[in-house]
C-alpha positions as a Python dict, from the first residue, in 0.01 Angstrom:
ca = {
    (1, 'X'): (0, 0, 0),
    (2, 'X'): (-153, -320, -163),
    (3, 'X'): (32, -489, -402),
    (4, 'X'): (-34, -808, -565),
    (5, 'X'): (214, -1082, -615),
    (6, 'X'): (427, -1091, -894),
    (7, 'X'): (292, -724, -983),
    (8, 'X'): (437, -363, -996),
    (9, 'X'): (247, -96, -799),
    (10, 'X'): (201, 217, -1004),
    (11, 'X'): (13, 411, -725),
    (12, 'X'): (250, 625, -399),
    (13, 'X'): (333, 479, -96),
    (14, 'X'): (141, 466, 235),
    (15, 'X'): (362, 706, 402),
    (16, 'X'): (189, 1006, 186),
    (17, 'X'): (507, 1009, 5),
    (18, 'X'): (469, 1378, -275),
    (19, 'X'): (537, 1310, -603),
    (20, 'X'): (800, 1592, -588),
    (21, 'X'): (978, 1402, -347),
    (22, 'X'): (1009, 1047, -503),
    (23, 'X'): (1090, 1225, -838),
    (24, 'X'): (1397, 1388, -622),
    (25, 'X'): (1430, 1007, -514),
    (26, 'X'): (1443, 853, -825),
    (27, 'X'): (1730, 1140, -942),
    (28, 'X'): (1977, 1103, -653),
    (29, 'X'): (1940, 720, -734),
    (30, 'X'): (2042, 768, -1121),
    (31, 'X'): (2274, 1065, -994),
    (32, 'X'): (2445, 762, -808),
    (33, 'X'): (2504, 555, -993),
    (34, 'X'): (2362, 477, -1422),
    (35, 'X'): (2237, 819, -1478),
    (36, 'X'): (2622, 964, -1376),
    (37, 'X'): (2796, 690, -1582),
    (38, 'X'): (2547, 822, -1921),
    (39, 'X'): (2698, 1168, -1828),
    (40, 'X'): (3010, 1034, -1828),
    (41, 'X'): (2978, 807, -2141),
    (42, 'X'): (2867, 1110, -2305),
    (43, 'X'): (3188, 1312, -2218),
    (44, 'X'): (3392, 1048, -2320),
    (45, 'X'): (3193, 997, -2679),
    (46, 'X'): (3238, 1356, -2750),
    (47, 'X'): (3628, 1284, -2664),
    (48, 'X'): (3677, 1039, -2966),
    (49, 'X'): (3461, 1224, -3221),
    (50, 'X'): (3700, 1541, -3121),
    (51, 'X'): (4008, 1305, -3132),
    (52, 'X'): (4241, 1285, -3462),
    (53, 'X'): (4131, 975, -3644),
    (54, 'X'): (3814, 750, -3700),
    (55, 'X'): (3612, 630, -3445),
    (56, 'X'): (3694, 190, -3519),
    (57, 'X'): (4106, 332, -3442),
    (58, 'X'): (4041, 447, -3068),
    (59, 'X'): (3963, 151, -2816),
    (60, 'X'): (3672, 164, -2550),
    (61, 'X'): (3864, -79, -2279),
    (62, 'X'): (3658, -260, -1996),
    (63, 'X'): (3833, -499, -1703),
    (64, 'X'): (4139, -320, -1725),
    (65, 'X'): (4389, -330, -1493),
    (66, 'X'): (4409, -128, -1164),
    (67, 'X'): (4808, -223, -998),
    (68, 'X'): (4993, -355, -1324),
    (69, 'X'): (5243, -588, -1166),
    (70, 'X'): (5073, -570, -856),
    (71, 'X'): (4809, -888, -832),
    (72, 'X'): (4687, -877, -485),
    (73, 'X'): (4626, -516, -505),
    (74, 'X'): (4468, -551, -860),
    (75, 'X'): (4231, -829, -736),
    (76, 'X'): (4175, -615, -414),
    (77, 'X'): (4063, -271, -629),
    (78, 'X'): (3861, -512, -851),
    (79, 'X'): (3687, -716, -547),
    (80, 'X'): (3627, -353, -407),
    (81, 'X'): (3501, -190, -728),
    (82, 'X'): (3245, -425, -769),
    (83, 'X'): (3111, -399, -439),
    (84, 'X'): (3086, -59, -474),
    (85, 'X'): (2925, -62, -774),
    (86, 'X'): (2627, -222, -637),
    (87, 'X'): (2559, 14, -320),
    (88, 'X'): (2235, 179, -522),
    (89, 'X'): (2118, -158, -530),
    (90, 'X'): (2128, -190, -182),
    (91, 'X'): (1959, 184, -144),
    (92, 'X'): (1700, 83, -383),
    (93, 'X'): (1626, -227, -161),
    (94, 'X'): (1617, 1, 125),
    (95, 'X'): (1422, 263, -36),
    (96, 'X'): (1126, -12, -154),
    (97, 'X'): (1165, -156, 201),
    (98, 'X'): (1044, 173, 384),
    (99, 'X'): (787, 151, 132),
    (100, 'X'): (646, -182, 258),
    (101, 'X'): (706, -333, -127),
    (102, 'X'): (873, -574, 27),
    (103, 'X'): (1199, -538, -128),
    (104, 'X'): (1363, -605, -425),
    (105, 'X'): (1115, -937, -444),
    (106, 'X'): (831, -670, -563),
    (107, 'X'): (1048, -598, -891),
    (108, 'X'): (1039, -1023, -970),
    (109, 'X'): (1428, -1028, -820),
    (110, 'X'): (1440, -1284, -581),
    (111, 'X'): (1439, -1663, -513),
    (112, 'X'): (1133, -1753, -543),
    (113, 'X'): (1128, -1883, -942),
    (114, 'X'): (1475, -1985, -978),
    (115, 'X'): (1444, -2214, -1260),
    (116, 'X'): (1196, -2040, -1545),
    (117, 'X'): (1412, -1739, -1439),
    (118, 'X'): (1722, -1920, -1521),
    (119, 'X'): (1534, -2093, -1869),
    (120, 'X'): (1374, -1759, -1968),
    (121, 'X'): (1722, -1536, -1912),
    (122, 'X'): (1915, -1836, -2116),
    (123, 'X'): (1688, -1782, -2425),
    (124, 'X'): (1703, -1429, -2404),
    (125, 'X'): (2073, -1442, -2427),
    (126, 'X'): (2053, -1665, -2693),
    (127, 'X'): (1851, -1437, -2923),
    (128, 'X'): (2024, -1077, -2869),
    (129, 'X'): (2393, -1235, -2796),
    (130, 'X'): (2475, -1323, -3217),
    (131, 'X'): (2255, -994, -3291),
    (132, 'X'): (2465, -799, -3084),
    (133, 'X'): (2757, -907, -3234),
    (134, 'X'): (2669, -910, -3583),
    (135, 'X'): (2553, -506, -3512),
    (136, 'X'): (2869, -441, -3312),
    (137, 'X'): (3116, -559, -3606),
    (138, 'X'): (2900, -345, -3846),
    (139, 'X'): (2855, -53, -3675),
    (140, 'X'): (3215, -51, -3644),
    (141, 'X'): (3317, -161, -3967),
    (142, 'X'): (3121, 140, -4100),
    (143, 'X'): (3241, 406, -3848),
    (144, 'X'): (3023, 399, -3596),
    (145, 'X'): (3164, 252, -3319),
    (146, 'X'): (3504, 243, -3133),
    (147, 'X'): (3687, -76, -3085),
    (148, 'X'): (3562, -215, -2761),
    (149, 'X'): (3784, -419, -2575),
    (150, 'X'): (3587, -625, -2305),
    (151, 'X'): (3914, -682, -2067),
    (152, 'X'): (4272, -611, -2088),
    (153, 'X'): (4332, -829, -1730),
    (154, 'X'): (4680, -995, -1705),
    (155, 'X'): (4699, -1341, -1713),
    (156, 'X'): (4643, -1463, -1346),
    (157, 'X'): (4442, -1703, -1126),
    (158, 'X'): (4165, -1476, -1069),
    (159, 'X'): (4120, -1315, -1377),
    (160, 'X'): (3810, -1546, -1503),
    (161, 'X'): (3614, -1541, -1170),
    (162, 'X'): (3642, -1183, -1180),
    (163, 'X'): (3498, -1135, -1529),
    (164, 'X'): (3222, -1324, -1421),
    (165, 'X'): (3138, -1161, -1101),
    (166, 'X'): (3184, -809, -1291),
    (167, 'X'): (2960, -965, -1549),
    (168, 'X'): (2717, -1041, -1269),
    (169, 'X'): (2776, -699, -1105),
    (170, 'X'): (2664, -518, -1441),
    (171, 'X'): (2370, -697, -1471),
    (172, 'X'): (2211, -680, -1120),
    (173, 'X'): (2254, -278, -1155),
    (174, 'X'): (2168, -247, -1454),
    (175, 'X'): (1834, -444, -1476),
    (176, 'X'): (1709, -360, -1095),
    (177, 'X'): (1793, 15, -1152),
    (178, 'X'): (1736, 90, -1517),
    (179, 'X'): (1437, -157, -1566),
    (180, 'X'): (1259, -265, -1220),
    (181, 'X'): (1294, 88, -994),
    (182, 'X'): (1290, 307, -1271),
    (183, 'X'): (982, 189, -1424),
    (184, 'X'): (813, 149, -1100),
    (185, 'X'): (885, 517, -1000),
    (186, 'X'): (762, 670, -1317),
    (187, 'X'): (462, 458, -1318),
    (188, 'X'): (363, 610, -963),
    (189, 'X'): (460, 953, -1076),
    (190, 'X'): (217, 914, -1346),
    (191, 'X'): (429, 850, -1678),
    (192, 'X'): (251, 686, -1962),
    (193, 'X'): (405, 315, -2035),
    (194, 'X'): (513, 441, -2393),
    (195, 'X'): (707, 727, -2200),
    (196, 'X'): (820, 560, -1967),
    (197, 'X'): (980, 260, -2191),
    (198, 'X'): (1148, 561, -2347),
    (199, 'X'): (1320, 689, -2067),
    (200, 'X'): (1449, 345, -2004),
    (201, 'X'): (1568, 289, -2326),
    (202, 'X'): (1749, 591, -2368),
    (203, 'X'): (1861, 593, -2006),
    (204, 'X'): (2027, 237, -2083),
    (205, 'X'): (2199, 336, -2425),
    (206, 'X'): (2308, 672, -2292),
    (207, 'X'): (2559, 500, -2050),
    (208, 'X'): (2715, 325, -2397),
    (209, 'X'): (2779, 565, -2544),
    (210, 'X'): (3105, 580, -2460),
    (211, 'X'): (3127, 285, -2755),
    (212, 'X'): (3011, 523, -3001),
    (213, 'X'): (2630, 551, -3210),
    (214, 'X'): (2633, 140, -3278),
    (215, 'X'): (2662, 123, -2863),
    (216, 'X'): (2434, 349, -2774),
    (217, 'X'): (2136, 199, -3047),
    (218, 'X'): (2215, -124, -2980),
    (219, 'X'): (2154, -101, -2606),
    (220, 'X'): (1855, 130, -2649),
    (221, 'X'): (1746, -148, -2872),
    (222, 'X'): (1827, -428, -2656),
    (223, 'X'): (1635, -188, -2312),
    (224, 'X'): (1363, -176, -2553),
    (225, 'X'): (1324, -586, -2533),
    (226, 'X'): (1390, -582, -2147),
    (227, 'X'): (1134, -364, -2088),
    (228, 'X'): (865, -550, -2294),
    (229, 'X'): (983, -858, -2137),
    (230, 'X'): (952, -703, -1752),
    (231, 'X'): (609, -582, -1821),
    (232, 'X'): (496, -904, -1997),
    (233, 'X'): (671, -1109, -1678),
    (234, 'X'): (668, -884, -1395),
    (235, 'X'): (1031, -1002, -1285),
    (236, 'X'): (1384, -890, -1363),
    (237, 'X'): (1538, -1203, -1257),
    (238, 'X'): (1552, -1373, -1625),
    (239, 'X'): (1664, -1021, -1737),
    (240, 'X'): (1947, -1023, -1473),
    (241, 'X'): (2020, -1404, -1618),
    (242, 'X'): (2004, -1271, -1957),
    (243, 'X'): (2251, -965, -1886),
    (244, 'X'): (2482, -1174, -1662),
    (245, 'X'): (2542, -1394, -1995),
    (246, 'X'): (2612, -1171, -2225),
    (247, 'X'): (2844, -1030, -2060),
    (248, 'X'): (3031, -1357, -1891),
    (249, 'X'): (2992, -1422, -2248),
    (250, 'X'): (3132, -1107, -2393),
    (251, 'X'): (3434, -1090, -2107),
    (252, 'X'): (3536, -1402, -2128),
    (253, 'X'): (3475, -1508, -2502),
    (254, 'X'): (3714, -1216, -2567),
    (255, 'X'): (3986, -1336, -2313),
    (256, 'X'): (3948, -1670, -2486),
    (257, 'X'): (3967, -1572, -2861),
    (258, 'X'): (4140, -1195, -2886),
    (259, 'X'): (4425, -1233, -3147),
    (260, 'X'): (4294, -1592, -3259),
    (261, 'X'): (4037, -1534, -3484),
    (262, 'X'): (4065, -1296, -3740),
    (263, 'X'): (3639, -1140, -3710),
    (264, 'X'): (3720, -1018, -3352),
    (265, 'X'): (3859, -667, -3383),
    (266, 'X'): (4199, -605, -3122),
    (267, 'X'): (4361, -329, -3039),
}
Protein backbone atom coordinates (compact mmCIF):
# COMPACT_ATOMS: atom_id res chain seq x y z
CA UNK A 1 0.00 0.00 0.00
CA UNK A 2 0.96 3.64 -1.07
CA UNK A 3 0.70 6.17 1.27
CA UNK A 4 1.76 9.65 1.05
CA UNK A 5 3.64 11.52 3.68
CA UNK A 6 1.99 13.17 6.31
CA UNK A 7 -1.38 11.41 5.03
CA UNK A 8 -3.86 8.73 6.35
CA UNK A 9 -4.60 5.80 4.01
CA UNK A 10 -8.30 5.08 3.85
CA UNK A 11 -7.94 2.10 1.40
CA UNK A 12 -6.92 -2.05 3.01
CA UNK A 13 -3.69 -3.25 3.28
CA UNK A 14 -1.51 -5.14 0.76
CA UNK A 15 -1.80 -8.34 2.52
CA UNK A 16 -5.63 -8.68 1.13
CA UNK A 17 -6.55 -7.96 4.61
CA UNK A 18 -11.16 -8.57 4.65
CA UNK A 19 -12.88 -5.93 5.98
CA UNK A 20 -14.47 -8.45 8.43
CA UNK A 21 -11.25 -9.06 9.78
CA UNK A 22 -9.78 -5.54 10.51
CA UNK A 23 -13.29 -4.61 11.89
CA UNK A 24 -12.59 -7.76 14.42
CA UNK A 25 -9.10 -5.86 14.66
CA UNK A 26 -10.15 -2.66 15.46
CA UNK A 27 -12.68 -4.33 18.39
CA UNK A 28 -10.13 -6.47 20.27
CA UNK A 29 -8.01 -3.15 20.20
CA UNK A 30 -10.94 -0.98 21.93
CA UNK A 31 -11.90 -4.33 23.85
CA UNK A 32 -8.26 -3.76 25.28
CA UNK A 33 -8.02 -1.12 26.29
CA UNK A 34 -10.60 2.63 25.76
CA UNK A 35 -13.56 0.81 24.52
CA UNK A 36 -13.45 -1.54 28.05
CA UNK A 37 -12.74 1.53 30.24
CA UNK A 38 -16.32 3.35 28.42
CA UNK A 39 -17.96 0.01 29.60
CA UNK A 40 -16.65 0.45 32.71
CA UNK A 41 -17.26 4.27 33.09
CA UNK A 42 -20.67 3.44 32.21
CA UNK A 43 -21.13 0.90 35.11
CA UNK A 44 -19.74 3.14 37.40
CA UNK A 45 -22.11 6.30 36.17
CA UNK A 46 -25.09 4.18 36.63
CA UNK A 47 -23.54 3.46 40.30
CA UNK A 48 -23.85 7.19 41.46
CA UNK A 49 -27.18 8.01 39.77
CA UNK A 50 -28.46 4.70 41.81
CA UNK A 51 -26.52 5.94 44.94
CA UNK A 52 -28.41 7.97 47.87
CA UNK A 53 -27.60 11.60 47.25
CA UNK A 54 -26.75 14.08 44.34
CA UNK A 55 -24.36 13.49 41.90
CA UNK A 56 -21.66 16.97 43.00
CA UNK A 57 -21.67 14.77 46.84
CA UNK A 58 -19.96 11.48 45.44
CA UNK A 59 -16.19 11.95 44.28
CA UNK A 60 -14.75 10.49 40.91
CA UNK A 61 -10.92 10.02 42.35
CA UNK A 62 -7.91 9.67 39.84
CA UNK A 63 -3.98 9.05 41.06
CA UNK A 64 -5.06 7.44 44.05
CA UNK A 65 -3.09 5.50 46.04
CA UNK A 66 -2.21 1.78 45.53
CA UNK A 67 0.07 0.65 49.15
CA UNK A 68 -1.05 3.52 51.65
CA UNK A 69 1.98 3.67 53.87
CA UNK A 70 3.82 1.68 51.60
CA UNK A 71 5.95 4.18 49.07
CA UNK A 72 8.15 1.91 47.19
CA UNK A 73 5.37 -0.40 46.51
CA UNK A 74 2.97 2.56 45.66
CA UNK A 75 5.54 4.04 43.20
CA UNK A 76 6.20 0.40 41.94
CA UNK A 77 2.14 -0.35 41.15
CA UNK A 78 2.07 3.21 39.68
CA UNK A 79 5.44 2.83 37.45
CA UNK A 80 3.77 -0.60 36.47
CA UNK A 81 0.24 0.67 35.80
CA UNK A 82 1.33 3.03 33.45
CA UNK A 83 3.29 0.79 31.49
CA UNK A 84 0.61 -1.33 31.19
CA UNK A 85 -1.64 1.03 30.20
CA UNK A 86 0.11 1.69 27.07
CA UNK A 87 0.57 -2.04 25.70
CA UNK A 88 -2.37 -1.29 22.86
CA UNK A 89 -0.17 1.33 21.85
CA UNK A 90 2.49 -0.87 21.28
CA UNK A 91 -0.09 -3.49 19.41
CA UNK A 92 -1.33 -0.71 17.38
CA UNK A 93 2.33 0.07 16.34
CA UNK A 94 2.69 -3.50 15.60
CA UNK A 95 -0.51 -3.92 13.91
CA UNK A 96 0.28 -0.68 11.34
CA UNK A 97 3.82 -2.18 11.08
CA UNK A 98 2.63 -5.57 9.42
CA UNK A 99 0.74 -3.26 7.41
CA UNK A 100 3.82 -1.56 5.89
CA UNK A 101 2.27 2.08 7.28
CA UNK A 102 5.25 2.43 8.71
CA UNK A 103 4.28 2.73 12.19
CA UNK A 104 2.87 4.98 14.40
CA UNK A 105 4.81 7.85 12.12
CA UNK A 106 1.78 7.26 9.48
CA UNK A 107 -0.77 8.66 12.22
CA UNK A 108 1.68 12.22 12.43
CA UNK A 109 3.19 10.58 15.96
CA UNK A 110 6.68 10.72 15.70
CA UNK A 111 9.85 12.92 15.69
CA UNK A 112 9.93 14.25 12.78
CA UNK A 113 8.07 17.94 13.55
CA UNK A 114 8.94 18.33 17.06
CA UNK A 115 8.57 21.95 17.38
CA UNK A 116 5.06 23.10 15.45
CA UNK A 117 3.91 19.89 17.26
CA UNK A 118 4.98 21.24 20.52
CA UNK A 119 3.57 25.16 19.42
CA UNK A 120 0.33 23.76 17.92
CA UNK A 121 -0.47 21.23 21.14
CA UNK A 122 0.46 24.44 23.54
CA UNK A 123 -2.33 26.56 21.90
CA UNK A 124 -4.67 23.91 21.88
CA UNK A 125 -4.32 23.55 25.56
CA UNK A 126 -4.62 26.99 25.96
CA UNK A 127 -8.06 27.31 24.35
CA UNK A 128 -10.04 24.12 25.81
CA UNK A 129 -8.00 24.13 29.34
CA UNK A 130 -10.21 27.53 30.99
CA UNK A 131 -13.31 26.08 28.87
CA UNK A 132 -13.01 22.94 30.45
CA UNK A 133 -12.96 24.25 33.65
CA UNK A 134 -15.46 26.83 33.47
CA UNK A 135 -17.96 23.68 32.05
CA UNK A 136 -16.68 21.32 34.74
CA UNK A 137 -17.61 23.79 37.77
CA UNK A 138 -21.04 24.29 36.04
CA UNK A 139 -21.98 21.13 35.17
CA UNK A 140 -21.37 20.31 38.64
CA UNK A 141 -22.72 23.15 40.30
CA UNK A 142 -26.00 22.27 38.54
CA UNK A 143 -25.99 18.46 39.13
CA UNK A 144 -24.43 17.12 36.51
CA UNK A 145 -21.30 16.01 37.40
CA UNK A 146 -19.56 14.24 40.37
CA UNK A 147 -16.76 15.85 42.19
CA UNK A 148 -13.66 14.80 40.38
CA UNK A 149 -10.67 14.59 42.26
CA UNK A 150 -7.55 14.49 39.87
CA UNK A 151 -5.13 12.72 42.63
CA UNK A 152 -5.36 11.79 46.16
CA UNK A 153 -1.26 10.75 46.13
CA UNK A 154 0.48 11.18 49.54
CA UNK A 155 2.91 13.64 49.87
CA UNK A 156 6.26 12.06 48.65
CA UNK A 157 9.26 12.55 46.33
CA UNK A 158 7.74 11.01 43.43
CA UNK A 159 4.40 12.08 43.53
CA UNK A 160 4.81 15.08 40.82
CA UNK A 161 6.87 13.05 38.24
CA UNK A 162 4.29 10.56 38.42
CA UNK A 163 1.36 12.87 37.66
CA UNK A 164 3.14 13.90 34.82
CA UNK A 165 4.12 10.68 33.31
CA UNK A 166 0.35 9.44 34.01
CA UNK A 167 -0.60 12.69 32.37
CA UNK A 168 1.62 11.68 29.47
CA UNK A 169 0.41 8.04 29.60
CA UNK A 170 -3.34 9.28 29.10
CA UNK A 171 -2.62 11.22 26.35
CA UNK A 172 -0.47 8.93 24.09
CA UNK A 173 -3.52 6.27 24.45
CA UNK A 174 -5.92 8.26 24.18
CA UNK A 175 -5.05 10.35 21.01
CA UNK A 176 -3.14 7.33 19.01
CA UNK A 177 -6.09 4.94 19.82
CA UNK A 178 -9.24 7.02 19.95
CA UNK A 179 -8.16 9.59 17.19
CA UNK A 180 -5.18 8.25 14.82
CA UNK A 181 -6.08 4.15 14.59
CA UNK A 182 -9.56 4.53 15.02
CA UNK A 183 -10.14 6.91 12.34
CA UNK A 184 -7.79 5.23 10.06
CA UNK A 185 -9.63 1.83 10.45
CA UNK A 186 -13.06 3.15 9.80
CA UNK A 187 -11.90 5.13 6.94
CA UNK A 188 -10.62 1.76 5.22
CA UNK A 189 -13.72 -0.02 6.28
CA UNK A 190 -15.61 2.51 4.43
CA UNK A 191 -17.22 4.91 7.18
CA UNK A 192 -18.24 8.32 6.05
CA UNK A 193 -15.94 11.18 7.83
CA UNK A 194 -19.21 12.60 9.54
CA UNK A 195 -19.67 8.93 10.97
CA UNK A 196 -16.73 8.32 11.67
CA UNK A 197 -15.99 11.71 13.79
CA UNK A 198 -19.02 10.40 15.63
CA UNK A 199 -17.78 7.29 16.73
CA UNK A 200 -14.76 9.06 17.99
CA UNK A 201 -16.47 11.49 19.81
CA UNK A 202 -18.69 9.36 21.55
CA UNK A 203 -16.06 6.66 21.94
CA UNK A 204 -13.89 9.43 23.85
CA UNK A 205 -16.77 10.82 26.17
CA UNK A 206 -18.11 7.36 26.86
CA UNK A 207 -14.92 6.49 28.90
CA UNK A 208 -15.92 9.86 31.17
CA UNK A 209 -18.57 9.09 32.00
CA UNK A 210 -17.72 7.87 35.03
CA UNK A 211 -17.66 11.94 35.92
CA UNK A 212 -21.19 12.16 35.19
CA UNK A 213 -23.28 14.03 31.84
CA UNK A 214 -20.83 17.39 32.15
CA UNK A 215 -17.79 14.59 31.63
CA UNK A 216 -19.03 12.76 29.14
CA UNK A 217 -20.20 16.18 26.81
CA UNK A 218 -17.36 17.87 27.56
CA UNK A 219 -14.98 15.22 26.23
CA UNK A 220 -17.26 14.37 23.30
CA UNK A 221 -16.96 18.05 22.77
CA UNK A 222 -13.38 18.40 23.24
CA UNK A 223 -12.91 14.64 20.60
CA UNK A 224 -14.98 16.66 18.40
CA UNK A 225 -11.98 19.48 18.12
CA UNK A 226 -9.24 16.68 18.02
CA UNK A 227 -10.67 15.15 15.32
CA UNK A 228 -11.09 18.32 13.15
CA UNK A 229 -7.68 19.22 14.10
CA UNK A 230 -6.14 15.51 12.99
CA UNK A 231 -7.86 15.69 9.72
CA UNK A 232 -6.92 19.36 9.08
CA UNK A 233 -3.06 18.31 10.24
CA UNK A 234 -2.68 14.78 9.58
CA UNK A 235 -0.67 14.26 12.96
CA UNK A 236 -1.61 13.44 16.53
CA UNK A 237 1.53 14.66 17.95
CA UNK A 238 0.18 18.38 18.86
CA UNK A 239 -2.96 16.49 20.05
CA UNK A 240 -0.80 14.22 22.32
CA UNK A 241 0.98 17.78 23.44
CA UNK A 242 -2.34 19.21 23.90
CA UNK A 243 -3.74 16.17 26.08
CA UNK A 244 -0.44 15.72 27.98
CA UNK A 245 -1.13 19.46 29.29
CA UNK A 246 -4.23 19.37 30.35
CA UNK A 247 -3.82 16.87 32.26
CA UNK A 248 -0.11 17.70 33.87
CA UNK A 249 -2.18 20.68 34.21
CA UNK A 250 -5.27 19.24 35.75
CA UNK A 251 -3.06 16.65 38.15
CA UNK A 252 -0.87 18.83 39.30
CA UNK A 253 -2.79 22.25 39.47
CA UNK A 254 -5.05 20.26 41.83
CA UNK A 255 -2.12 18.91 44.04
CA UNK A 256 -0.99 22.52 44.13
CA UNK A 257 -4.28 24.39 45.01
CA UNK A 258 -6.93 21.63 46.63
CA UNK A 259 -8.15 23.23 49.94
CA UNK A 260 -6.54 26.75 49.00
CA UNK A 261 -8.80 28.32 46.91
CA UNK A 262 -12.24 28.36 47.59
CA UNK A 263 -13.62 27.75 43.30
CA UNK A 264 -11.90 24.28 43.35
CA UNK A 265 -14.45 21.79 44.66
CA UNK A 266 -12.69 19.01 47.45
CA UNK A 267 -13.89 16.22 48.79
Amino acid sequence: MQVEAGRVADSLPEQGVSPRILRSETVLVLALSLGASGVSALISFVGSLTKPGGLKDQAAKLNTSYAPGRPWLDLAWQLFGIATALVPVALVAHLLLRERAGGLRVLGFDRGRPWPDLGRGALIAAGIGSAGLGFYLVARAVGGNLTVVPESLPDVWWKYPVLVLSAVQNAVLEEVIVVGYLLRRLGQLGWTPLAALAASSVLRGSYHLYQGIGGFLGNMAMGVVFVLLYRRWQRVGPLVVAHSLLDIGAFVGYALLAGKVGWLPTV
